mmCIF file of C-alpha atoms in Angstrom:
data_model
loop_
_atom_site.group_PDB
_atom_site.id
_atom_site.type_symbol
_atom_site.label_atom_id
_atom_site.label_comp_id
_atom_site.label_asym_id
_atom_site.label_seq_id
_atom_site.Cartn_x
_atom_site.Cartn_y
_atom_site.Cartn_z
ATOM 1 C CA MET A 133 95.569 55.330 97.993
ATOM 2 C CA VAL A 134 92.762 53.517 99.856
ATOM 3 C CA VAL A 135 89.260 53.928 98.483
ATOM 4 C CA GLU A 136 86.229 52.702 100.410
ATOM 5 C CA LEU A 137 82.508 53.082 100.352
ATOM 6 C CA ARG A 138 80.601 53.767 103.668
ATOM 7 C CA THR A 139 76.871 53.743 104.129
ATOM 8 C CA PHE A 140 74.951 55.956 106.560
ATOM 9 C CA SER A 141 71.267 55.997 107.394
ATOM 10 C CA SER A 142 71.043 59.818 107.621
ATOM 11 C CA ILE A 143 72.887 63.008 106.902
ATOM 12 C CA GLU A 144 73.179 63.575 110.629
ATOM 13 C CA GLU A 145 74.925 60.176 111.090
ATOM 14 C CA PHE A 146 77.326 61.056 108.237
ATOM 15 C CA ILE A 147 78.175 64.512 109.723
ATOM 16 C CA LYS A 148 78.697 62.940 113.191
ATOM 17 C CA SER A 149 81.014 60.444 111.639
ATOM 18 C CA ILE A 150 83.194 63.190 110.196
ATOM 19 C CA ASP A 151 83.217 64.984 113.536
ATOM 20 C CA ASN A 152 84.239 61.703 115.303
ATOM 21 C CA ASP A 153 87.010 61.104 112.780
ATOM 22 C CA ILE A 154 88.361 64.638 113.321
ATOM 23 C CA SER A 155 88.235 64.223 117.108
ATOM 24 C CA ARG A 156 89.918 60.822 116.993
ATOM 25 C CA LEU A 157 92.663 62.074 114.695
ATOM 26 C CA LYS A 158 93.286 65.153 116.836
ATOM 27 C CA ALA A 159 93.724 62.945 119.941
ATOM 28 C CA LEU A 160 96.055 60.650 117.948
ATOM 29 C CA LEU A 161 97.973 63.668 116.691
ATOM 30 C CA GLY A 162 98.433 64.900 120.246
ATOM 31 C CA ASP A 163 99.816 61.532 121.288
ATOM 32 C CA TYR A 164 102.282 61.484 118.416
ATOM 33 C CA LEU A 165 103.342 65.094 119.079
ATOM 34 C CA ARG A 166 104.184 64.214 122.724
ATOM 35 C CA ARG A 167 106.030 61.160 121.599
ATOM 36 C CA MET A 168 107.891 63.150 118.958
ATOM 37 C CA GLU A 169 108.972 65.721 121.497
ATOM 38 C CA ASN A 170 110.462 63.028 123.720
ATOM 39 C CA VAL A 171 112.303 61.490 120.770
ATOM 40 C CA LYS A 172 113.495 64.891 119.593
ATOM 41 C CA ILE A 173 115.165 65.510 122.939
ATOM 42 C CA LYS A 174 116.950 62.177 122.646
ATOM 43 C CA ALA A 175 117.922 62.788 119.037
ATOM 44 C CA GLU A 176 119.442 66.154 119.892
ATOM 45 C CA SER A 177 121.372 64.707 122.787
ATOM 46 C CA LEU A 178 122.673 61.877 120.563
ATOM 47 C CA LEU A 179 123.697 64.330 117.867
ATOM 48 C CA LYS A 180 125.707 66.313 120.355
ATOM 49 C CA PHE A 181 127.318 63.094 121.679
ATOM 50 C CA GLU A 182 128.152 61.965 118.124
ATOM 51 C CA GLU A 183 129.741 65.330 117.344
ATOM 52 C CA LEU A 184 131.886 65.009 120.484
ATOM 53 C CA LEU A 185 132.883 61.468 119.531
ATOM 54 C CA GLY A 186 133.649 62.650 115.959
ATOM 55 C CA LYS A 187 136.138 65.111 117.393
ATOM 56 C CA VAL A 188 137.762 62.553 119.640
ATOM 57 C CA ALA A 189 137.622 59.397 117.485
ATOM 58 C CA GLU A 190 137.752 58.701 113.757
ATOM 59 C CA GLY A 191 133.961 59.000 113.336
ATOM 60 C CA ALA A 192 130.591 58.827 114.930
ATOM 61 C CA PRO A 193 128.952 55.513 115.722
ATOM 62 C CA ALA A 194 126.521 54.256 113.098
ATOM 63 C CA GLY A 195 122.800 54.574 113.731
ATOM 64 C CA GLY A 196 120.206 51.929 113.074
ATOM 65 C CA ARG A 197 120.641 49.651 110.086
ATOM 66 C CA GLU A 198 118.018 49.890 107.368
ATOM 67 C CA ILE A 199 117.018 46.874 105.294
ATOM 68 C CA ASP A 200 114.949 47.519 102.158
ATOM 69 C CA LEU A 201 112.525 44.694 101.361
ATOM 70 C CA GLY A 202 110.973 46.315 98.341
ATOM 71 C CA SER A 203 107.754 47.796 99.535
ATOM 72 C CA VAL A 204 108.719 47.608 103.211
ATOM 73 C CA LYS A 205 111.744 49.048 105.013
ATOM 74 C CA VAL A 206 112.944 47.394 108.184
ATOM 75 C CA VAL A 207 115.020 49.421 110.639
ATOM 76 C CA VAL A 208 116.944 47.458 113.217
ATOM 77 C CA ASN A 209 117.791 49.318 116.410
ATOM 78 C CA PRO A 210 116.829 52.722 115.026
ATOM 79 C CA SER A 211 118.632 55.817 116.068
ATOM 80 C CA PRO A 212 116.562 58.543 117.757
ATOM 81 C CA LYS A 213 116.892 60.553 114.490
ATOM 82 C CA GLN A 214 115.429 57.714 112.491
ATOM 83 C CA VAL A 215 112.503 57.423 114.955
ATOM 84 C CA LEU A 216 112.033 61.193 114.854
ATOM 85 C CA ASP A 217 111.957 61.276 111.057
ATOM 86 C CA THR A 218 109.346 58.515 111.039
ATOM 87 C CA LEU A 219 107.237 60.372 113.615
ATOM 88 C CA VAL A 220 107.498 63.583 111.666
ATOM 89 C CA GLU A 221 106.183 61.772 108.578
ATOM 90 C CA VAL A 222 103.264 60.289 110.541
ATOM 91 C CA VAL A 223 102.415 63.630 112.156
ATOM 92 C CA ARG A 224 102.378 65.406 108.774
ATOM 93 C CA SER A 225 100.113 62.719 107.327
ATOM 94 C CA ILE A 226 97.658 62.994 110.214
ATOM 95 C CA GLN A 227 97.715 66.811 110.017
ATOM 96 C CA ASP A 228 96.948 66.640 106.279
ATOM 97 C CA ARG A 229 94.061 64.252 106.890
ATOM 98 C CA ILE A 230 92.631 66.473 109.680
ATOM 99 C CA THR A 231 92.838 69.506 107.391
ATOM 100 C CA ALA A 232 91.067 67.635 104.589
ATOM 101 C CA LEU A 233 88.375 66.370 106.895
ATOM 102 C CA GLU A 234 87.817 69.878 108.328
ATOM 103 C CA LYS A 235 87.466 71.251 104.792
ATOM 104 C CA ALA A 236 84.988 68.533 103.918
ATOM 105 C CA ARG A 237 83.079 69.176 107.142
ATOM 106 C CA LYS A 238 82.931 72.908 106.376
ATOM 107 C CA SER A 239 81.681 72.231 102.861
ATOM 108 C CA LEU A 240 78.989 69.923 104.223
ATOM 109 C CA ALA A 241 77.782 72.404 106.864
ATOM 110 C CA ILE A 242 74.937 73.451 104.595
ATOM 111 C CA PHE A 243 73.323 70.025 105.156
ATOM 112 C CA GLU A 244 72.970 70.708 108.888
ATOM 113 C CA GLN A 245 69.768 72.526 108.023
ATOM 114 C CA VAL A 246 68.278 69.229 106.763
ATOM 115 C CA LYS A 247 70.216 66.737 108.889
ATOM 116 C CA GLU A 248 67.064 65.157 110.273
ATOM 117 C CA VAL A 249 65.970 64.134 106.770
ATOM 118 C CA VAL A 250 66.003 60.365 106.516
ATOM 119 C CA ALA A 251 67.913 59.290 103.448
ATOM 120 C CA ASP A 252 70.379 56.578 102.491
ATOM 121 C CA ILE A 253 73.803 58.049 102.267
ATOM 122 C CA GLU A 254 76.737 56.392 100.547
ATOM 123 C CA VAL A 255 80.045 58.103 100.727
ATOM 124 C CA VAL A 256 83.176 57.403 98.779
ATOM 125 C CA TYR A 257 86.305 57.951 100.907
ATOM 126 C CA LYS A 258 89.796 58.306 99.572
ATOM 127 C CA ASP A 259 92.451 57.844 102.233
ATOM 128 C CA GLY A 260 89.905 58.391 104.940
ATOM 129 C CA VAL A 261 88.432 61.634 103.504
ATOM 130 C CA PRO A 262 84.958 61.851 101.886
ATOM 131 C CA VAL A 263 85.122 62.812 98.226
ATOM 132 C CA THR A 264 81.742 61.844 96.892
ATOM 133 C CA VAL A 265 78.402 61.816 98.682
ATOM 134 C CA ILE A 266 75.472 59.927 97.138
ATOM 135 C CA VAL A 267 72.056 60.784 98.659
ATOM 136 C CA ARG A 268 69.103 58.483 97.933
ATOM 137 C CA MET A 269 65.800 59.866 99.008
ATOM 138 C CA GLU A 270 63.440 57.096 97.843
#
């Protein structure tokens, strides 16, 4: 979990920041979905080919080799299925973050009525999603 503190000079700037994050993540998600679709086609073709080889030979060829380095996994020459599994995990994570940001944005919509108010805003973000908003109107 990544926790960070961001500072904004106004409520309007904070709300725009959330909107920008949502837009950026949606564009990124679209890129990953296109990439995932291409890999999915390759993975399905490879699976059919491996099934065919399994019928003809003693077994299917091995996919990419995984090396576990503790907190990091290294995949050498990944199979399309391994790439697809990784992309699916990334896409789900981005979708979850977009959903959380949209919920936060909806909750903060009430502040749009006073968005021109000048105030120091500090926001605690957990994994890129605002969880605490501190408003200082001094």
